[in-house]
Short mmCIF file of C-alpha atoms in Angstrom, two decimals:
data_model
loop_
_atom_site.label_atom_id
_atom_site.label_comp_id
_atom_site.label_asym_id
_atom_site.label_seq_id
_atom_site.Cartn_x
_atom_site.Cartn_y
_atom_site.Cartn_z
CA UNK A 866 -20.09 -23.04 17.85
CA UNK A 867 -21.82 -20.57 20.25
CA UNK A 868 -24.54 -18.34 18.71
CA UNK A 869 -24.32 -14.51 19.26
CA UNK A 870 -27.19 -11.86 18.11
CA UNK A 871 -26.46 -9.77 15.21
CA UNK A 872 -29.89 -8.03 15.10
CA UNK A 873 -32.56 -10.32 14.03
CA UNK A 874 -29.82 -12.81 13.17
CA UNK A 875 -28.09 -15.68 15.34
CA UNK A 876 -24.62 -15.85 13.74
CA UNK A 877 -21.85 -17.95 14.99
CA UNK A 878 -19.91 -16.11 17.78
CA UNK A 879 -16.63 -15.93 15.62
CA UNK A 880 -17.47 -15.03 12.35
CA UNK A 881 -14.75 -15.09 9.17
CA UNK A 882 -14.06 -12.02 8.02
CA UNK A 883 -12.96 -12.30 4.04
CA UNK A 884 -11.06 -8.99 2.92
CA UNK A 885 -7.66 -11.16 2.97
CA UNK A 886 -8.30 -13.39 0.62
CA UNK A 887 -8.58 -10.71 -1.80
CA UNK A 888 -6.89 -7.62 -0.72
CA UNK A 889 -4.13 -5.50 1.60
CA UNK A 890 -2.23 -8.21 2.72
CA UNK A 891 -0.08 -7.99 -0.81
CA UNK A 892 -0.73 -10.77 -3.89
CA UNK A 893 -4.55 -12.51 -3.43
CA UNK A 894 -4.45 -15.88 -2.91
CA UNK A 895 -5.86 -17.85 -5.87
CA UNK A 896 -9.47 -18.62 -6.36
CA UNK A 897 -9.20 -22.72 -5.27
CA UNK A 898 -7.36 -21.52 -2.33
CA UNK A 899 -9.72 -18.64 -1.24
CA UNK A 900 -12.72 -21.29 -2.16
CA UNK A 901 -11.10 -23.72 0.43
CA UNK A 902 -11.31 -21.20 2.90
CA UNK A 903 -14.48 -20.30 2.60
CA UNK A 904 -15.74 -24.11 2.18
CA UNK A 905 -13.93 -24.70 5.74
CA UNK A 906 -15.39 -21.96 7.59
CA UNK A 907 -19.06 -22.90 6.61
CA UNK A 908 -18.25 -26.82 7.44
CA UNK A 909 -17.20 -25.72 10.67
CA UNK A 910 -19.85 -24.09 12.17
CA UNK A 911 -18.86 -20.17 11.04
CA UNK A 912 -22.17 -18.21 9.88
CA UNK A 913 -21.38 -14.49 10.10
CA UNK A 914 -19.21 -13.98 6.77
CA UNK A 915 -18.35 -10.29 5.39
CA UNK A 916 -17.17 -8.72 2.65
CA UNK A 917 -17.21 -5.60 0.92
CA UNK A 918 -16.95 -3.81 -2.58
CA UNK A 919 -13.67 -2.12 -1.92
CA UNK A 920 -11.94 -5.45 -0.97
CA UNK A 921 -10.13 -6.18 -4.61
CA UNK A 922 -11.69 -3.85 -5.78
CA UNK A 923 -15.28 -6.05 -6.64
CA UNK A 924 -13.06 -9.37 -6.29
CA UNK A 925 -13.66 -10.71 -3.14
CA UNK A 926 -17.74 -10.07 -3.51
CA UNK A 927 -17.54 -12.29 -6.48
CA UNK A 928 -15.42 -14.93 -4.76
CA UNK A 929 -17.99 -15.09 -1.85
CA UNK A 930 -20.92 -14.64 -4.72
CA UNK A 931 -19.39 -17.68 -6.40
CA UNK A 932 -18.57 -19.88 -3.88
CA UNK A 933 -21.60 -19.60 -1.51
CA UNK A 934 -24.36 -19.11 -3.62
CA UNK A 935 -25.22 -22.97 -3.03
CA UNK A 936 -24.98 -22.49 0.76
CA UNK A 937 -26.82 -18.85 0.63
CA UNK A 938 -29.29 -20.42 3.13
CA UNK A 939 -26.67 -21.48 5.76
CA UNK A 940 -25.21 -17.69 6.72
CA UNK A 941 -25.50 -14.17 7.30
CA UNK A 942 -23.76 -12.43 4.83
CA UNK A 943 -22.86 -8.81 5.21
CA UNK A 944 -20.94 -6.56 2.78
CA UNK A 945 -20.25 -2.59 2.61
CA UNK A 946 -21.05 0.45 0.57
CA UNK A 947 -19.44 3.99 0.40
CA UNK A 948 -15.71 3.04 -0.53
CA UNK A 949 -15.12 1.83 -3.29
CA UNK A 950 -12.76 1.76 -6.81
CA UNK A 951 -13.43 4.17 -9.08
CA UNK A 952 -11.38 5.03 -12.33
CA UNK A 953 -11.06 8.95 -11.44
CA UNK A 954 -8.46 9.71 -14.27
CA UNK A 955 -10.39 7.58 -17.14
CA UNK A 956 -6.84 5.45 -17.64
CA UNK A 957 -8.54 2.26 -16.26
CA UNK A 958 -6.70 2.40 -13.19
CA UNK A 959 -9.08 2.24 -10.03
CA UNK A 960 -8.37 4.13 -7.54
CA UNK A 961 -10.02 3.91 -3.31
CA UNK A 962 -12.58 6.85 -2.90
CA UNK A 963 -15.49 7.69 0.11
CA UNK A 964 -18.54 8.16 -1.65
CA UNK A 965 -21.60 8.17 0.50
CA UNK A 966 -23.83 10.26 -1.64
CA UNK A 967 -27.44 8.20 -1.76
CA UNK A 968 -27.31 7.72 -5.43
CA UNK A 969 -24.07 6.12 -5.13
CA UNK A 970 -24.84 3.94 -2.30
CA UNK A 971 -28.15 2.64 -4.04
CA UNK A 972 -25.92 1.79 -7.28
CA UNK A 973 -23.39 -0.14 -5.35
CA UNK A 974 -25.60 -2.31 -3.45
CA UNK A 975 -27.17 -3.16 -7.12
CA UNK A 976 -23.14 -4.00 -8.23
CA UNK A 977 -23.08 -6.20 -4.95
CA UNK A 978 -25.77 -8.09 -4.96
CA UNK A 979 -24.85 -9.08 -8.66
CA UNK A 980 -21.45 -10.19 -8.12
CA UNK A 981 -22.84 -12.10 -4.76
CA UNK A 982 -25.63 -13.73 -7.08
CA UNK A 983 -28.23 -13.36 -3.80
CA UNK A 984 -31.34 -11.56 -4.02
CA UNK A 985 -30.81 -9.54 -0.52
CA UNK A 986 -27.80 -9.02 1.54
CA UNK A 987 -28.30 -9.40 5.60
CA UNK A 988 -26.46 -6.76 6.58
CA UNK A 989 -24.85 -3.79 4.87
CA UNK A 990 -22.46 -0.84 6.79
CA UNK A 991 -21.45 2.08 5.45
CA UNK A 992 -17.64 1.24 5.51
CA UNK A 993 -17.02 4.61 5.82
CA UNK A 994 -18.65 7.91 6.65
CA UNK A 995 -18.33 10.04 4.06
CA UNK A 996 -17.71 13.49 6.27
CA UNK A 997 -19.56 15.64 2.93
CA UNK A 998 -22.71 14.12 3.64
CA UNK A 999 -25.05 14.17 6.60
CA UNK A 1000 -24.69 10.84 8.37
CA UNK A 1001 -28.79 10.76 8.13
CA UNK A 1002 -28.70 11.14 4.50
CA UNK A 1003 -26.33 8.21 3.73
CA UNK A 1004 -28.05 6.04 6.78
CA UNK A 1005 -31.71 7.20 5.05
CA UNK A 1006 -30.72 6.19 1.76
CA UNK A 1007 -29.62 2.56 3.64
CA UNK A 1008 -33.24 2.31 5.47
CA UNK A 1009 -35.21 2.90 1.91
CA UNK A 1010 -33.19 -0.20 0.57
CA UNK A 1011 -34.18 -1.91 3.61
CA UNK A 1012 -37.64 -1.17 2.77
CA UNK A 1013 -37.18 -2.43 -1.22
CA UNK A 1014 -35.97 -5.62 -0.13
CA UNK A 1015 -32.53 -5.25 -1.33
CA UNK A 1016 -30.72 -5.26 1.94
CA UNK A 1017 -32.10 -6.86 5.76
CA UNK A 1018 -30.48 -4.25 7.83
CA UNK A 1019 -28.22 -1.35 8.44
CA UNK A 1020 -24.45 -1.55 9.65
CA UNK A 1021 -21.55 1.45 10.21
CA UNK A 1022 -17.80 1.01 10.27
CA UNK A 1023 -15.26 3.28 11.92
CA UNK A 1024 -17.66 5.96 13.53
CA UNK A 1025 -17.83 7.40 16.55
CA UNK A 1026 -20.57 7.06 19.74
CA UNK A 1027 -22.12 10.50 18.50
CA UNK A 1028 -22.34 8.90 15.25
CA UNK A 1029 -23.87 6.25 15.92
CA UNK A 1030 -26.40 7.53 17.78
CA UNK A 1031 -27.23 10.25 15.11
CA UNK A 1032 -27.38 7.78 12.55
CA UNK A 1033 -29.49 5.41 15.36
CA UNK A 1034 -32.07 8.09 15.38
CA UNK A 1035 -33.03 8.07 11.77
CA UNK A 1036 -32.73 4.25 10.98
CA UNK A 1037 -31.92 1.70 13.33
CA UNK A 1038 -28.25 0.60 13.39
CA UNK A 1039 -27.90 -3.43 13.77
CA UNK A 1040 -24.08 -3.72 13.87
CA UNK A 1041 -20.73 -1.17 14.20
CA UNK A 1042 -17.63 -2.52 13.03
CA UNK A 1043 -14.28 -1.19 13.90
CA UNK A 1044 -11.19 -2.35 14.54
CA UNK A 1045 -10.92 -3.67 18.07
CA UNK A 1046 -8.22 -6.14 19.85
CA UNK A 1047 -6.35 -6.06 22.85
CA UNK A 1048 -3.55 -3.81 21.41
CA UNK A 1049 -6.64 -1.10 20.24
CA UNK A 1050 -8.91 -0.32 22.67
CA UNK A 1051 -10.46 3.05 20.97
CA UNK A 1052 -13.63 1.58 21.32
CA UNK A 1053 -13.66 1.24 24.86
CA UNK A 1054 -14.01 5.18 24.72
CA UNK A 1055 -17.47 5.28 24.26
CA UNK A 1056 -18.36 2.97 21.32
CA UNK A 1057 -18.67 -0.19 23.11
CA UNK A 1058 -21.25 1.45 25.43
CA UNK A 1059 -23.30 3.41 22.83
CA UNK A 1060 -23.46 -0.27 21.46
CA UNK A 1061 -24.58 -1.81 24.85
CA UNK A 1062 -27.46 0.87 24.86
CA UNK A 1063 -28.86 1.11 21.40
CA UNK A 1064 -29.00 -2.83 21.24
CA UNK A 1065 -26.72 -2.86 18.49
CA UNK A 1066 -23.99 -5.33 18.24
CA UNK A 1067 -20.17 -4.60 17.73
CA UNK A 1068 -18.50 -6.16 15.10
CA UNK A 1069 -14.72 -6.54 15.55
CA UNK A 1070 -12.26 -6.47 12.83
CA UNK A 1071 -8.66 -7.06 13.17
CA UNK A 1072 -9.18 -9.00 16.43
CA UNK A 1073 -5.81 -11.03 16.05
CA UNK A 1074 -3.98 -7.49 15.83
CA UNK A 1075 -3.37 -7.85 11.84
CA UNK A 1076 -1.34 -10.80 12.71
CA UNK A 1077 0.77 -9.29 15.66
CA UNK A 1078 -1.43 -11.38 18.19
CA UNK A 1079 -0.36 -14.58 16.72
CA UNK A 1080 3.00 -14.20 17.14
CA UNK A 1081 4.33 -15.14 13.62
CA UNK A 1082 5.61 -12.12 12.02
CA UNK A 1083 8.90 -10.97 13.77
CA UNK A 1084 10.27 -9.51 11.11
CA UNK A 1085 8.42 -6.42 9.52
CA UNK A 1086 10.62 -6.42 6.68
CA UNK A 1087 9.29 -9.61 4.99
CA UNK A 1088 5.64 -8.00 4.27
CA UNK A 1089 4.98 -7.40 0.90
CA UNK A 1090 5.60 -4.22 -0.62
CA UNK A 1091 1.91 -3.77 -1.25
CA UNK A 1092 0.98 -4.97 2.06
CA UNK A 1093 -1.23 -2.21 3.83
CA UNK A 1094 0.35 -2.86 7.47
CA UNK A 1095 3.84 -1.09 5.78
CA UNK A 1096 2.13 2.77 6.10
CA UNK A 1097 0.96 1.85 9.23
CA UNK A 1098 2.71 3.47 12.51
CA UNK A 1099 3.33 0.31 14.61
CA UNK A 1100 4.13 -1.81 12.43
CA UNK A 1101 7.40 0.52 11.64
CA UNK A 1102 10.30 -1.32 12.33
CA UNK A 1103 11.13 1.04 15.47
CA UNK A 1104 7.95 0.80 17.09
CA UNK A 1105 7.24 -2.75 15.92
CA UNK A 1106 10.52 -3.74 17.56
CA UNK A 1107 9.18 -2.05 21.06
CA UNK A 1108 5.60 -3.80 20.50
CA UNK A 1109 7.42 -7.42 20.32
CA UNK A 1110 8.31 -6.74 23.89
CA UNK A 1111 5.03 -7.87 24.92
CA UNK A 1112 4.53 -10.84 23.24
CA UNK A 1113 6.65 -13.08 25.54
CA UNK A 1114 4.72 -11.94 28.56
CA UNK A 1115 1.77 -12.72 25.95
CA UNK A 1116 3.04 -16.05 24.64
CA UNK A 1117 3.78 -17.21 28.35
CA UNK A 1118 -0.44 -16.95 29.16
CA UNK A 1119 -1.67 -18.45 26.22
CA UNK A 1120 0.63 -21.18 27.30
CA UNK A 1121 -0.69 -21.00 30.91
CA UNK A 1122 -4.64 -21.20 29.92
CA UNK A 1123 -3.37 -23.94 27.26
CA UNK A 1124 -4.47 -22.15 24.21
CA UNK A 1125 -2.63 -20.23 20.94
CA UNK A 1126 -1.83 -16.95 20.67
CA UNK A 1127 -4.61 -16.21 18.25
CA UNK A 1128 -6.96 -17.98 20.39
CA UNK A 1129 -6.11 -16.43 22.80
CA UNK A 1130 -6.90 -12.87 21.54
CA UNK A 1131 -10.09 -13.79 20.44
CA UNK A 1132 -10.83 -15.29 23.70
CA UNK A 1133 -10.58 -11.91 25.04
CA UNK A 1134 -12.98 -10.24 22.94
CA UNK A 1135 -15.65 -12.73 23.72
CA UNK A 1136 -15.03 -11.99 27.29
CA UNK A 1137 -15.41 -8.31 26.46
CA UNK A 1138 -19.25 -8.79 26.26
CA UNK A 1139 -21.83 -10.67 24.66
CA UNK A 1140 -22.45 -7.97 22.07
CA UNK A 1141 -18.85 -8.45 20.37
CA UNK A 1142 -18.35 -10.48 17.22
CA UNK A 1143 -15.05 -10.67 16.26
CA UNK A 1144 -14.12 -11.96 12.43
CA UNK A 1145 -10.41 -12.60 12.06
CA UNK A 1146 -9.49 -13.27 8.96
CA UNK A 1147 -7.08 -15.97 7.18
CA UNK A 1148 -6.01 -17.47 3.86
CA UNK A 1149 -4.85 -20.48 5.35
CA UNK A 1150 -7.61 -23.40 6.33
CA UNK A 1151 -5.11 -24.05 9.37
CA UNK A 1152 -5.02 -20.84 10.71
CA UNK A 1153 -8.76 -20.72 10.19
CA UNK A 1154 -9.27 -23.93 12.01
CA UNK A 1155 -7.24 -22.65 14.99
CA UNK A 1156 -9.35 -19.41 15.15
CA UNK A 1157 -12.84 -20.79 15.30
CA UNK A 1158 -11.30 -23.16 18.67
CA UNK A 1159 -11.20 -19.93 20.08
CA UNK A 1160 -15.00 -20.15 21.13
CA UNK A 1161 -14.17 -23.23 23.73
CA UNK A 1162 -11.70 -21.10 25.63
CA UNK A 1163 -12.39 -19.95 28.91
CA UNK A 1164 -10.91 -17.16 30.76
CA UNK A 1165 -10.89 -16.10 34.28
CA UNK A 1166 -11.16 -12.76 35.57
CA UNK A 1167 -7.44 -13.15 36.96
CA UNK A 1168 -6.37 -14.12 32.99
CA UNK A 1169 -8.32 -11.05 31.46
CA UNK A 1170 -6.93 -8.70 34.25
CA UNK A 1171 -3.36 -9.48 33.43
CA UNK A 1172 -4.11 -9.15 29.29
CA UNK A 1173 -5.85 -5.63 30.22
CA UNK A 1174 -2.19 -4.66 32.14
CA UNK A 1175 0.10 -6.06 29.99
CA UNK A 1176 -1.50 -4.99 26.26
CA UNK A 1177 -3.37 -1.73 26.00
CA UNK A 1178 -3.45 1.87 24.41
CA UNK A 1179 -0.18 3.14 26.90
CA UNK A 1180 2.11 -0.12 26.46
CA UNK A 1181 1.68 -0.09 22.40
CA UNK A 1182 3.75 1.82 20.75
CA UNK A 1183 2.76 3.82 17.18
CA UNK A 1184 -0.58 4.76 16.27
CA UNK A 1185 -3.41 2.51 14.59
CA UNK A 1186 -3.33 4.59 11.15
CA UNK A 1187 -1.43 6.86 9.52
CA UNK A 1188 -2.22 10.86 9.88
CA UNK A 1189 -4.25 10.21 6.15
CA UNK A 1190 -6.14 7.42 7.09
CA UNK A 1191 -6.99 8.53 10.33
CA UNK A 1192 -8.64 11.55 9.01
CA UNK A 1193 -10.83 9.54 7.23
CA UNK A 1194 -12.58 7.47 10.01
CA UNK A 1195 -14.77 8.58 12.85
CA UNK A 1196 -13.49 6.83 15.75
CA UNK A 1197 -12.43 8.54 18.90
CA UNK A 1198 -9.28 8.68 19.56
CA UNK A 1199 -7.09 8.46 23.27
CA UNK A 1200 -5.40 11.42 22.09
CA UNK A 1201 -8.46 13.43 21.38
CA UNK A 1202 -9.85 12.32 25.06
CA UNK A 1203 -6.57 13.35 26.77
CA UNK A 1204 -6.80 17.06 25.05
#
């Protein structure tokens, strides 16, 4: 496997990222399956693995906690603080809320690093900002567990370049992650550049498209009804019906270059610069398999020119998030830039 930087870190240049074994992509899969997975990914060659304490709600932090403990020596393992389950009503039922208030960040890292049994976690984002608090504040209260020994470094998902650099300035930011693929290309804004200049890495989630890029799923109405791609604009059956349009043109290249689909997609993003780390994420040791083979593909500048045409922000159709969720991130928008 090719070695990328992640900070002070060589990770694996595909990393594995773990939310679905756990959460949004409807009913977990059980814990000898998810085990398998992670098993898999370590035996071939994956280092970079990340989790977080909203995925399952604390679940998937104990499955990695669990299963890698043993192997705690072999990878970088990276989590998130600031979103999180929390039983607002007192009925036991937990409920997703953006907390990035210091004293809350400096409890959850202590509920993460007990359900991942380590000692210190490598890297830890803020998964999201938490627009009440000054980015500084949450990013200072990051840097002083830093300097306890609790976490390595300092990550941010979903912000924007002016974000990043504000945070940048009182703590040094090792890694963003947001969601990047060929079918969004928000990053490209101005993220990806900030990145480039600060030294930090980008961390990609969702590289395969949340499944679109491989192809399988033709039919939107099969997801589960708790699957989180259902509130999600393109993945309406309209638009999701338009955005199938492409994949023959899609299909047809990945043939040509001699490669999957999913391969192909994360092909790209390694192309996109050496400061990109994508992490798909699978529950199926196949799939998984097929997504680390991605790092042997090579692409020509005639190959990536005719992705750039064919998949991109004005052939997609439907927006990335709902109007709820995308008031909660950061990123910058094409719609913003255009106004």
């Amino acid at each position: 496997m090719q070695q990328r930087t992640l900070g002070p870190f060589s990770v694996s240049a595909i990393g594995l990222g773990c939310m679905n074994l756990s959460h949004a992509y409807g009913a977990p899969v059980s814990a000898e399956q998810g085990e398998r997975v992670l098993l898999a990914a370590l035996d071939a060659g994956v280092t970079l693995f990340d989790t977080a304490t909203l995925y399952g709600f604390g679940a998937n932090e104990t499955l990695v906690g669990r299963v890698m403990k043993n192997h705690r020596s072999r990878f970088t393992l990276a989590s998130k603080c600031g979103m999180q389950g929390v039983d607002v009503n007192g009925d036991g039922k937990l409920v997703r809320v953006i907390d990035g208030w210091p004293e809350t960040l400096r409890k959850t890292c202590e509920d993460s690093l007990r359900r991942l049994q380590t000692d210190v976690i490598d890297l830890y984002y803020l998964h999201r900002w938490d627009k009440r608090v000054p980015i500084e504040e949450s990013v200072g209260a990051l840097g002083e567990l830093v300097r306890r020994g609790h976490i390595r470094t300092v990550g941010l998902s979903e912000v924007s370049a002016a974000t990043l650099r504000r945070a940048h300035a009182e703590f040094p930011i090792t890694a963003v992650q947001t969601e990047y693929s060929l079918w969004t290309r928000n990053p490209e804004i101005a993220v990806l550049d900030a990145c480039r200049d600060l030294g930090t890495a980008f961390v990609a989630f969702s590289p395969v498209a949340r499944g679109f890029l491989c192809g399988e799923l033709t039919d939107v109405s099969t997801l589960d009804a708790k699957d989180i791609r259902r509130a999600m604009p393109r993945f309406a059956p309209e638009a999701y019906a338009a955005n199938l349009q492409l994949l023959a043109g899609y299909q047809a290249i990945a043939r040509e270059v001699g490669c999957t689909p999913a391969q192909l997609a994360l092909a790209w993003l390694l192309h996109r610069g050496e400061h990109i780390i994508p992490i798909p994420g699978t529950t199926s040791v196949e799939h998984l398999l097929d997504d680390v083979g991605a790092a042997g593909v090579r692409l020509d500048a005639a190959v990536m020119e005719r992705l750039n045409a064919l998949i991109n922000e004005r052939t997609v159709t439907g927006a990335r998030y709902s109007a709820q969720s995308a008031g909660e991130v950061d990123t910058e928008t094409f719609e913003d830039r255009a106004a």
